[in-house]
Amino acid sequence: MTNAASKSGGTSGRSGFDLADLRTASATDVGRVRSVNQDAYGEFEDAEQHRQLLFVADGMGGHRGGEVASRLAVEAVGETFGEREDPPERLLDAAFQAANARIFATSMDDMELAGMGTTGVGILLTGEAQGWVAHVGDSRAYRMRGGVLEQLTGDHSVVGELMQRGQLTAEEARVHPQANEILRALGTQDGVEVEIKHVDVAPGDRFMLCSDGLSGMLPEARIAEVLGTADPEAAVLQLVDRANEAGGTDNITVQIALVPDAPFAGATDSATHTTSPTTENVPGEKAAAEGSMIRWAVTLMLLAAVLWLLISGGGDG
Ligand code: CA
């Protein structure tokens, strides 16, 4: 899959990076209290369109509802991403609407699944170094840059809205009794309003998606410690461990994408590669010409040396 991305030519002519160099990792864990993991995630790559999508869903609902809802969301989002060539914002909206429709239709068909729903958060990254974050509910996206962790999404929840109005700090919101009450979900009604925004992507950026089983268990400073230092593969596991050590009261899901440091300007690289061969177009003839020039120069120097020896030798005698 990653080979296909690099073969397709990547980013020539524009600044960006080869998607094959984007390092991603995901982990999910049931936690220490619940018996079922209602979280789900997906990693999807579209080599043709030079874009990659990470997606986390945190399902809710009785019986098997939560599990089914998050799994249906991942399926619908992945299928839509693979099928459509829309610009990123329209694609993300279509993917989330497809997830909403599939969950809602399934919940109408099966009494046991009535009322099920899920959160959804996705990040779409392109080889042109552009990013878009889409979300519904309280699963989150973060970006870590220069040692600073920034939350890119505002929770669609009671405490999330209080926080966005400046009435609660992040830490107060995290431990608030209503911390789990969300105001928007995928699949609970016909149609959903998806919040989508463009995000800036720079070399070395680390993007993280997570369910509230991570962000609710750990203060941001503890997330930042791990995210800023460990490799993505190690970081996802360490974050799950830390959330479990802090109690693990909910299912824990985390995904990380590490943007390569360098080279970031694909344009410069490809220009060098395409122009350099023209100077070596006829290497055979050029080498031959250079060779004969050198032979002439050596011959002339030898002649001069012989003449100098003859003249100086003649002077002595
Ligand atoms: Ca949860």
Short mmCIF file of C-alpha atoms in Angstrom, two decimals, residues 5 23 30 42 64 88 98 107 125 185 187 194 212 250 253 257 262 278 287 300 309:
data_model
loop_
_atom_site.label_atom_id
_atom_site.label_comp_id
_atom_site.label_asym_id
_atom_site.label_seq_id
_atom_site.Cartn_x
_atom_site.Cartn_y
_atom_site.Cartn_z
CA ALA A 5 1.83 5.82 -2.88
CA ARG A 23 4.25 7.26 10.05
CA VAL A 30 -11.16 -2.28 26.41
CA GLY A 42 -9.66 2.69 10.76
CA ARG A 64 -24.53 -4.64 21.15
CA PRO A 88 -11.30 16.76 1.13
CA ALA A 98 -22.74 7.75 4.97
CA SER A 107 -31.04 0.95 14.23
CA LEU A 125 -3.76 14.33 5.38
CA ALA A 185 -23.67 11.74 17.46
CA GLY A 187 -26.61 7.52 13.66
CA VAL A 194 -20.38 17.54 10.82
CA ASP A 212 -12.58 10.10 25.63
CA ASP A 250 -13.62 3.54 29.64
CA THR A 253 -8.44 4.35 21.46
CA ALA A 257 0.33 10.34 12.48
CA ALA A 262 12.44 16.39 5.68
CA THR A 278 20.19 16.78 -19.61
CA ALA A 287 33.98 11.55 -22.13
CA LEU A 300 52.46 19.07 -24.59
CA LEU A 309 65.99 19.28 -20.10
#
